[in-house]
PDB file of C-alpha atoms in Angstrom:
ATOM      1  CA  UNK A   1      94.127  81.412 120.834  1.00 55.00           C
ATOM      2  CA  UNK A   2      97.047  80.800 118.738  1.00 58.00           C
ATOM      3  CA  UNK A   3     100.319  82.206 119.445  1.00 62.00           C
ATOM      4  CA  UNK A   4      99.906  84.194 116.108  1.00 57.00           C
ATOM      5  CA  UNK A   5      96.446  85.449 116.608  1.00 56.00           C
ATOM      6  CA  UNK A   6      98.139  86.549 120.256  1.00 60.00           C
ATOM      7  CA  UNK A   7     101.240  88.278 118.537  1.00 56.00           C
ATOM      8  CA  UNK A   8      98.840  90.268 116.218  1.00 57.00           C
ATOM      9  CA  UNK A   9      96.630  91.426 118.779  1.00 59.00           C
ATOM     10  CA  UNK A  10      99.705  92.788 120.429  1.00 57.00           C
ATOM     11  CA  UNK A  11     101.587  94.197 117.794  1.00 60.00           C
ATOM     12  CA  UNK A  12      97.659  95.874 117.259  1.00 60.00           C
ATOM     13  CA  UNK A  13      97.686  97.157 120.862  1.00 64.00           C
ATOM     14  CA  UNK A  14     100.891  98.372 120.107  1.00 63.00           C
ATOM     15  CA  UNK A  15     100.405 100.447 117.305  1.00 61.00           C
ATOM     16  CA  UNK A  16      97.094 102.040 118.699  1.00 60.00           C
ATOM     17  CA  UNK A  17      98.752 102.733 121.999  1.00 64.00           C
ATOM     18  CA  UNK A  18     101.376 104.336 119.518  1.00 57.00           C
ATOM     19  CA  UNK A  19      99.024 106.461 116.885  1.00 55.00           C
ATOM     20  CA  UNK A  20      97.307 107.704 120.393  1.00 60.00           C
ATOM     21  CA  UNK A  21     100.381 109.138 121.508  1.00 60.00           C
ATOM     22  CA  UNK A  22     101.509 110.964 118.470  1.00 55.00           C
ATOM     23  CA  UNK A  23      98.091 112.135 117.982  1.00 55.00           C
ATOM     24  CA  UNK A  24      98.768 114.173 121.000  1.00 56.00           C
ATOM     25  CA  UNK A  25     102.073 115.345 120.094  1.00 52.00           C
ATOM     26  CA  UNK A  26     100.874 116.871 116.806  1.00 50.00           C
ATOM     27  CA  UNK A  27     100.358 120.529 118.052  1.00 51.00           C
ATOM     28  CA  UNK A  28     102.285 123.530 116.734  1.00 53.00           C
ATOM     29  CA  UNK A  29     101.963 127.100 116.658  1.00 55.00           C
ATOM     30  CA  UNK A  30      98.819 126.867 114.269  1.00 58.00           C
ATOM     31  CA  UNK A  31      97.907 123.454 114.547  1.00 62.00           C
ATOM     32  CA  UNK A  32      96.156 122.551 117.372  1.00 60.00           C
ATOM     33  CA  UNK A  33      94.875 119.361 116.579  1.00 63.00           C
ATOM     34  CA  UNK A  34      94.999 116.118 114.523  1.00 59.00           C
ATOM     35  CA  UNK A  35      92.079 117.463 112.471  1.00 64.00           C
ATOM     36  CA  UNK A  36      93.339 120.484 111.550  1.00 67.00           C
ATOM     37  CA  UNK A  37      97.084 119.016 111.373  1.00 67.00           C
ATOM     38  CA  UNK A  38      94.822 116.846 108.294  1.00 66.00           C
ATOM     39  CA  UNK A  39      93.023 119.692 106.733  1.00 69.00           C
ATOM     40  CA  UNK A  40      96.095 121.693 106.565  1.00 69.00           C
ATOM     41  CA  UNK A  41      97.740 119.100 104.580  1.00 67.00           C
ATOM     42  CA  UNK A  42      94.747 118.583 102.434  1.00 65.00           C
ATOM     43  CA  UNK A  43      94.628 122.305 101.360  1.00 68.00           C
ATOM     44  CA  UNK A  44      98.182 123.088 101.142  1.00 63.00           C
ATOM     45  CA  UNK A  45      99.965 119.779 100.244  1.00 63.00           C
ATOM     46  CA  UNK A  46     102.146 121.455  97.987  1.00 61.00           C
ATOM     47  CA  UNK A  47     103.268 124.729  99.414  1.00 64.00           C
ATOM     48  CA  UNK A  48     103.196 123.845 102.865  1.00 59.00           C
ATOM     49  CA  UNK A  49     106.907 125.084 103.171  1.00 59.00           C
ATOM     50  CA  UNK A  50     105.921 128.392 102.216  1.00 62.00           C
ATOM     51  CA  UNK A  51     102.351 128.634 104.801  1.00 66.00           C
ATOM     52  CA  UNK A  52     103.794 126.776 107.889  1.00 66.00           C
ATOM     53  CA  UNK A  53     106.601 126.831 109.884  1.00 67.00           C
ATOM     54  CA  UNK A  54     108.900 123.823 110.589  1.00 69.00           C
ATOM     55  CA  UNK A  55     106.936 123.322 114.542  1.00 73.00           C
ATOM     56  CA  UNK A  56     103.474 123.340 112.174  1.00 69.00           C
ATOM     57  CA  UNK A  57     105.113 120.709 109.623  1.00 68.00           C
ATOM     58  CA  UNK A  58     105.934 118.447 112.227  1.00 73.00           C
ATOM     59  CA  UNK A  59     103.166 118.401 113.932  1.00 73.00           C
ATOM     60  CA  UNK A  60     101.695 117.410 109.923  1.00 68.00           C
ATOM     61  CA  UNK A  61     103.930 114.862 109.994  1.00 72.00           C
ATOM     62  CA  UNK A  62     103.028 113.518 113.381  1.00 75.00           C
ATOM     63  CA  UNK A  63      99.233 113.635 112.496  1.00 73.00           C
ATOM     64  CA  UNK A  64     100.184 111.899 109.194  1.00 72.00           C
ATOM     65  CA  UNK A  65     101.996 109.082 111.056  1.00 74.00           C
ATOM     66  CA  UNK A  66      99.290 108.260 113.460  1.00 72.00           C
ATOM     67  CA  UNK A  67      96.640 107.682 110.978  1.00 72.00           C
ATOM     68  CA  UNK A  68      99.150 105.112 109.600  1.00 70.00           C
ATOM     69  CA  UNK A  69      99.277 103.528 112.994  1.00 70.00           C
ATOM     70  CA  UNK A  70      95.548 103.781 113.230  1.00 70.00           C
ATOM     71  CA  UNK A  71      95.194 101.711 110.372  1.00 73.00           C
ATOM     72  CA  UNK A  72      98.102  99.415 110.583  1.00 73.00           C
ATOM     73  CA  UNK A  73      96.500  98.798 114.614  1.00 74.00           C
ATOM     74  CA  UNK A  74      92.826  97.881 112.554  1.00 75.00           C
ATOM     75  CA  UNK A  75      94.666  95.540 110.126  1.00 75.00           C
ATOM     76  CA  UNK A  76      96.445  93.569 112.769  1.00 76.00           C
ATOM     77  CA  UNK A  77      92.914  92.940 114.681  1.00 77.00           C
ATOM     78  CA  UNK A  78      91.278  91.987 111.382  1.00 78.00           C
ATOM     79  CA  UNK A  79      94.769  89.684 111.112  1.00 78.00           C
ATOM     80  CA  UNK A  80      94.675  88.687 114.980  1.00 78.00           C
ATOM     81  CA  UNK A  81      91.068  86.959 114.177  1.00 78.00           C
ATOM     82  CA  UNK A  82      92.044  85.666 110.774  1.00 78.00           C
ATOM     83  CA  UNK A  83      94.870  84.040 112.666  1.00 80.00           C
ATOM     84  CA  UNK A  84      92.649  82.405 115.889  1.00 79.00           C
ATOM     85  CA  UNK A  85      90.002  81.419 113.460  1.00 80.00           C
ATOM     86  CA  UNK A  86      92.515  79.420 110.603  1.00 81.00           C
ATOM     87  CA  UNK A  87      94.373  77.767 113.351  1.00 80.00           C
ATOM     88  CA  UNK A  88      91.389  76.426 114.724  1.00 83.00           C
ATOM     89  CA  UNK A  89      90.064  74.606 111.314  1.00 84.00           C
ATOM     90  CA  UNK A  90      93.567  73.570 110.813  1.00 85.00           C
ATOM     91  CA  UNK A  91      93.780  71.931 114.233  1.00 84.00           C
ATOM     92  CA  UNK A  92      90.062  70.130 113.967  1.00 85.00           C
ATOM     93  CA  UNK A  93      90.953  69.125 110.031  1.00 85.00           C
ATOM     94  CA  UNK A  94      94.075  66.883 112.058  1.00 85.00           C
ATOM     95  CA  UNK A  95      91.883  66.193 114.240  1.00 86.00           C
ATOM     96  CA  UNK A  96      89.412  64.498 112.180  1.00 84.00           C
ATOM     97  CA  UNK A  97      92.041  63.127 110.034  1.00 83.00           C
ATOM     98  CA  UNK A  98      94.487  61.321 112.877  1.00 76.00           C
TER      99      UNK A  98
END
């Protein structure tokens, strides 16, 4: 494993470990979940001010924020084995050429 396959998988662990962790943060006084932190910003994405209170909007945010992390965590495992898997053809193309 290459050290940049190695970093990505971290900086992948990282962010997962991360998204989990302000997936459950994102509660407020009607929010109760990730899932409804989503739905809530699907339906009112443009008077949430006016429907939720600022504990219910950060816990939108929060929810927001950790699907980011979710997908940022799947992108640097897809990189991770892009990385392991190009520095092994570039190490047996030397090898066959030296």
């Amino acid at each position: 494993m290459t050290s940049r396959s190695r970093q990505a998988a971290y900086s992948g662990k990282q962010a997962s470990e991360l998204s989990k962790e302000l997936a459950s943060v994102s509660q407020g006084k009607q929010i109760k979940s990730v899932d409804d932190a989503l739905n809530a910003f699907d339906k009112f994405r443009n008077n949430l001010n006016k429907k939720y209170s600022i504990q219910d909007r950060m816990a939108i945010s929060k929810a927001l924020e950790a699907i980011n992390q979710v997908h940022m965590a799947e992108n640097f495992k897809l990189f991770s084995k892009a990385f392991g898997f190009t520095g092994k053809v570039i190490d047996r193309y030397e090898v066959y050429w030296q």
